[in-house]
Backbone as JSON Lines, residues from 0, in Angstrom:
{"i":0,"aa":"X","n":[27.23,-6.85,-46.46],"ca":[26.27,-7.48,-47.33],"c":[25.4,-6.39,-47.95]}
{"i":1,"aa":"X","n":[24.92,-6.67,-49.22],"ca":[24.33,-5.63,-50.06],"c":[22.76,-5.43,-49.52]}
{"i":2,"aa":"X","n":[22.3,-4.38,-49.9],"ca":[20.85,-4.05,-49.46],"c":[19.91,-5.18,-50.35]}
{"i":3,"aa":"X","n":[18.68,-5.16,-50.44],"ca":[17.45,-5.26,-51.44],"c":[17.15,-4.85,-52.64]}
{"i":4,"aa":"X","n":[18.05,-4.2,-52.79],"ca":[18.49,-3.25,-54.57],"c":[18.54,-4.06,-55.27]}
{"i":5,"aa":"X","n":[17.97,-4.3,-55.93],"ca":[17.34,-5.42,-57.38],"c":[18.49,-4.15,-58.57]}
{"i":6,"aa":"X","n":[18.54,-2.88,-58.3],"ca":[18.97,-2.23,-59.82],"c":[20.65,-1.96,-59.28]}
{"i":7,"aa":"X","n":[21.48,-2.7,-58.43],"ca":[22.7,-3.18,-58.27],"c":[23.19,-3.9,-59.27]}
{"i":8,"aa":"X","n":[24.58,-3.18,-60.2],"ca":[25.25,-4.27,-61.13],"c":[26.58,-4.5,-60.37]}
{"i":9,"aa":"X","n":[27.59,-3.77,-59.85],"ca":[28.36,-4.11,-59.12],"c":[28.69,-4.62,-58.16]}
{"i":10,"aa":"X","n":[29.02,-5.99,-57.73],"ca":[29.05,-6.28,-56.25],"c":[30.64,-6.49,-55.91]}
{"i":11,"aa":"X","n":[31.78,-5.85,-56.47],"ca":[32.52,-5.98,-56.08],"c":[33.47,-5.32,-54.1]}
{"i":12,"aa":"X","n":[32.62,-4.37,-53.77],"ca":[33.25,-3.96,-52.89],"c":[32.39,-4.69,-51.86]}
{"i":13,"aa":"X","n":[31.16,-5.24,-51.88],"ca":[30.09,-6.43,-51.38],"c":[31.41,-7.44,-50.63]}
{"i":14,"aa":"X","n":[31.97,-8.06,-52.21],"ca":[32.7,-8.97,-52.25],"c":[33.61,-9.06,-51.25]}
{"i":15,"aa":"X","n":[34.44,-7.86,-51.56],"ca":[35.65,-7.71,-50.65],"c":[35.45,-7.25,-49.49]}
{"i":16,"aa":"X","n":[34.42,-7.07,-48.91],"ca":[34.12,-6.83,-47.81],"c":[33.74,-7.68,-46.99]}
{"i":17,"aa":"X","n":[33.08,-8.78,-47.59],"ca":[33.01,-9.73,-46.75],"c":[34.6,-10.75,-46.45]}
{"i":18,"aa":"X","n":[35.08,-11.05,-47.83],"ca":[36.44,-11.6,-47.73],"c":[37.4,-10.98,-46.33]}
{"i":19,"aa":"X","n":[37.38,-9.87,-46.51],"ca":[38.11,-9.49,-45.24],"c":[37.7,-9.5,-43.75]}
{"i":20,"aa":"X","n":[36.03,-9.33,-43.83],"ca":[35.37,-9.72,-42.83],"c":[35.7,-11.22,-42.26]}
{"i":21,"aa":"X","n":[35.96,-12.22,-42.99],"ca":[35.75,-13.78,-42.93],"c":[37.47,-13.98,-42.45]}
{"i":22,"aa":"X","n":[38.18,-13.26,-42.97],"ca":[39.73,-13.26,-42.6],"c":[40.43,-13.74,-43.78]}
{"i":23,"aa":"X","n":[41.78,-13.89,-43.53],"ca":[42.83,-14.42,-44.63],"c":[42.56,-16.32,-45.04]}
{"i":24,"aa":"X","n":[42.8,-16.65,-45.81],"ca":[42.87,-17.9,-45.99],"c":[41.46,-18.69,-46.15]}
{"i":25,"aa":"X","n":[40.48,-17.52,-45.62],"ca":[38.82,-18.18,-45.84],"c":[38.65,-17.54,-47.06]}
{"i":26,"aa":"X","n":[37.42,-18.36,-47.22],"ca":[36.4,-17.97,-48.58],"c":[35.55,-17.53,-48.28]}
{"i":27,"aa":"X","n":[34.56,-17.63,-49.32],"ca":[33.28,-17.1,-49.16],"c":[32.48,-17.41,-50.86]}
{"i":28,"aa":"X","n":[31.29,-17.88,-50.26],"ca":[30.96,-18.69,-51.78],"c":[29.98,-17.1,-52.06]}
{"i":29,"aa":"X","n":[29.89,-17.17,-53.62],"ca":[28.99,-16.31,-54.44],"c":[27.66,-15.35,-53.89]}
{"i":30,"aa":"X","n":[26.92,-16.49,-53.41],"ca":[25.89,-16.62,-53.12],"c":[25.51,-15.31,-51.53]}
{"i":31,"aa":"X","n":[26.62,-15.67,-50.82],"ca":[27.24,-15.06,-49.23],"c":[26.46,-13.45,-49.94]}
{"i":32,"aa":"X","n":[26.85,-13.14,-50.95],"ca":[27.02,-11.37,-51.39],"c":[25.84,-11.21,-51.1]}
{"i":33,"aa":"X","n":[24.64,-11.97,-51.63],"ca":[23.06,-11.26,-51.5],"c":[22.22,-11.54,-50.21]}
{"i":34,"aa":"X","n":[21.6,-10.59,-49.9],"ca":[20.59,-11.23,-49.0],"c":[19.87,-12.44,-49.2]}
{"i":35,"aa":"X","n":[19.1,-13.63,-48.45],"ca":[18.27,-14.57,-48.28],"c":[17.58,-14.37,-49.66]}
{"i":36,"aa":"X","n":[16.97,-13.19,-49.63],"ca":[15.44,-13.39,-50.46],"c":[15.77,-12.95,-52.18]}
{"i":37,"aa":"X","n":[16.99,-12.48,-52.11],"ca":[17.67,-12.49,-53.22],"c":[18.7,-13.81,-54.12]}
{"i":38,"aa":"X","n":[19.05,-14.41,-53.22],"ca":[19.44,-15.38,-53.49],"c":[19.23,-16.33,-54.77]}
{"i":39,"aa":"X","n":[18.12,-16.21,-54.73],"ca":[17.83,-17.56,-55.86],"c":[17.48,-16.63,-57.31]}
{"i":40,"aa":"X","n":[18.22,-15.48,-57.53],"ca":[17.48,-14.18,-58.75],"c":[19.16,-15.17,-59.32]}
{"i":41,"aa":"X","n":[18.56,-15.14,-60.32],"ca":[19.7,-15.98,-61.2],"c":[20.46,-14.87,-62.02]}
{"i":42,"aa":"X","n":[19.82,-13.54,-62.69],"ca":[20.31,-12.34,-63.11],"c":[21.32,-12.08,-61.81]}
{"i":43,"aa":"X","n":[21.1,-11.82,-60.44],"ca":[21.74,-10.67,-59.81],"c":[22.86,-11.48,-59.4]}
{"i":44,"aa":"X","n":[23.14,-13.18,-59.43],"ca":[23.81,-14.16,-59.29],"c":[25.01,-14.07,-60.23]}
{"i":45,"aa":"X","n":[24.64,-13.99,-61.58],"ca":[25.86,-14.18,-62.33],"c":[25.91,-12.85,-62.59]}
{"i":46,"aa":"X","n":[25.42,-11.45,-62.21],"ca":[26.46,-10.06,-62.06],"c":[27.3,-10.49,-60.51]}
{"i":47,"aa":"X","n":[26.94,-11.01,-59.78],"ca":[28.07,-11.3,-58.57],"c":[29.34,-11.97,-58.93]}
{"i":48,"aa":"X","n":[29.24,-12.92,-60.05],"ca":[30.13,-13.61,-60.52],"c":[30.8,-12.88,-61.29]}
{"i":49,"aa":"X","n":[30.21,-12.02,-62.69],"ca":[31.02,-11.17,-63.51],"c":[32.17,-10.09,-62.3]}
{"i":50,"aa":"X","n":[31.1,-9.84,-61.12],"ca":[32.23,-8.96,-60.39],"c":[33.26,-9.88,-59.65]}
{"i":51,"aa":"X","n":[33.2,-11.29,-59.52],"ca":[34.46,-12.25,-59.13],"c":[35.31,-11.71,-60.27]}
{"i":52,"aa":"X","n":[34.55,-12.04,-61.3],"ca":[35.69,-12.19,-62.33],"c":[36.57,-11.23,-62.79]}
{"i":53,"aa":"X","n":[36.12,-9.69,-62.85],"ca":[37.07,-8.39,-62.53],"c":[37.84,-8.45,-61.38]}
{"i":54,"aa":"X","n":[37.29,-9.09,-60.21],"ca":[38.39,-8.96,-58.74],"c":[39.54,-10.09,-59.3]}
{"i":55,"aa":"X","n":[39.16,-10.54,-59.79],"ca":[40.51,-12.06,-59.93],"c":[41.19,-11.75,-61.15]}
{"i":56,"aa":"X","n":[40.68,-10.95,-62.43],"ca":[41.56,-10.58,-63.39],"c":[42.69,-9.58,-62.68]}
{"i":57,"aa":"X","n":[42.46,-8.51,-61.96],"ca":[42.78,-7.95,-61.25],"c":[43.87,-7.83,-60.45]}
{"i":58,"aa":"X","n":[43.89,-9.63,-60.4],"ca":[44.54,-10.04,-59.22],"c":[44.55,-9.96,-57.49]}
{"i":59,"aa":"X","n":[43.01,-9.67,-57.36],"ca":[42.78,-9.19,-56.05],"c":[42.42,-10.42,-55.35]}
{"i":60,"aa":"X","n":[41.42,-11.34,-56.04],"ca":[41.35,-12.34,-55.31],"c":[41.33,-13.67,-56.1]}
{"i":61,"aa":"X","n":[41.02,-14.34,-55.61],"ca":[41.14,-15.79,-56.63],"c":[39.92,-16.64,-56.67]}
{"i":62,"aa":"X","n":[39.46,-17.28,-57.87],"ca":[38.54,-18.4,-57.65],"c":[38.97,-19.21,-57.69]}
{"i":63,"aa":"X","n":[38.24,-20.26,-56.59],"ca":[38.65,-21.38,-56.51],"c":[37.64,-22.58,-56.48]}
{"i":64,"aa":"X","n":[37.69,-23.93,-56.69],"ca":[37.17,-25.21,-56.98],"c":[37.37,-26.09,-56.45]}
{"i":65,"aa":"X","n":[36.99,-27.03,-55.08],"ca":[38.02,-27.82,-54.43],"c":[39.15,-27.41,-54.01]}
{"i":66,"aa":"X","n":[38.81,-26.02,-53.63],"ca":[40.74,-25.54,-52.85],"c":[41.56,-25.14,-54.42]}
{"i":67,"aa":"X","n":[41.75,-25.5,-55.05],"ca":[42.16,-25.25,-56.29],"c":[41.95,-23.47,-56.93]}
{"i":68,"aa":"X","n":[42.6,-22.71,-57.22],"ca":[42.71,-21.64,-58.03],"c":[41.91,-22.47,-59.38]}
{"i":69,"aa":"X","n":[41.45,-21.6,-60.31],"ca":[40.89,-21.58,-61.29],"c":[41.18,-20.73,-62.21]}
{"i":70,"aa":"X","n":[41.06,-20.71,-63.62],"ca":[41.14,-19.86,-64.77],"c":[39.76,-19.43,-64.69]}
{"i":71,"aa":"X","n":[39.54,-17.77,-63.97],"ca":[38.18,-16.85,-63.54],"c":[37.62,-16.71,-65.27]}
{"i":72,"aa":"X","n":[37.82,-17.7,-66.34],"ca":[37.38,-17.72,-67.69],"c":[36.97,-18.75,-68.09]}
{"i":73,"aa":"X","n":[37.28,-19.52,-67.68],"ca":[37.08,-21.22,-67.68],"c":[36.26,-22.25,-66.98]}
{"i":74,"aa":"X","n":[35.57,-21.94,-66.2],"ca":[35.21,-22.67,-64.79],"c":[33.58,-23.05,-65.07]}
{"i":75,"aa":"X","n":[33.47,-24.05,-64.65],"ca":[31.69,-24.26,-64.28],"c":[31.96,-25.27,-63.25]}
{"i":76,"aa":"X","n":[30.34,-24.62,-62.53],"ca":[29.46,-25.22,-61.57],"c":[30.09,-24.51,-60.43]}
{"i":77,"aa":"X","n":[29.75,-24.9,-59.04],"ca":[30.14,-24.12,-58.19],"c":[31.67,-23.54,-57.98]}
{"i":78,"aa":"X","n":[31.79,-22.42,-57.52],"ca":[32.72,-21.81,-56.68],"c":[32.67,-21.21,-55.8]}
{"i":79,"aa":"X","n":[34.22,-20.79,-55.09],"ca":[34.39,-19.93,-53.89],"c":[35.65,-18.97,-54.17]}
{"i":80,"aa":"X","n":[35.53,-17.88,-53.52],"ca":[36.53,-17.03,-53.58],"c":[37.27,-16.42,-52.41]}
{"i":81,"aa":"X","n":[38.26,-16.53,-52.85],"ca":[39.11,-16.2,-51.83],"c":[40.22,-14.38,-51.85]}
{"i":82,"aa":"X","n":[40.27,-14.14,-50.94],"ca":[41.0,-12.93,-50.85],"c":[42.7,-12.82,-51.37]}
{"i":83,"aa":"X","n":[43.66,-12.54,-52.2],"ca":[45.01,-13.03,-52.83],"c":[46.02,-12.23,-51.66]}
């Protein structure tokens, strides 16, 4: 999990670190990447998401919606991601 660093744009290795932490076949929603008190920063929220969305162009991991894969271009309201 990432530090208190407000001037963090990348959270991709955040990402995948927890994914593998959690194991194969689990997720891990968006939110998991920041600390508590960061959480609700709506900026540092959707750079967590822009870095879903490089891991899944990528092909590293996948978003998903109800269990469902998603088009990582297409999607609103919540998600989770999973490790590919």
């Amino acid at each position: 999990m990432m530090t208190s660093d407000k001037k963090k744009t990348d959270f991709r290795d955040d990402i995948l670190a927890l994914l593998v932490e959690r194991g194969p076949l689990k997720t891990i929603c968006p939110s998991e990447v920041l600390p508590i008190e960061l959480k609700k920063d709506q900026k540092l929220m959707e750079l967590v998401r822009k870095s879903a969305i490089r891991l899944a162009d990528e092909n590293i991991i996948e978003i998903t919606q109800a269990g469902k894969a998603v088009d990582p271009h297409c999607f609103k309201g919540p998600i989770r991601l999973k490790i590919k």
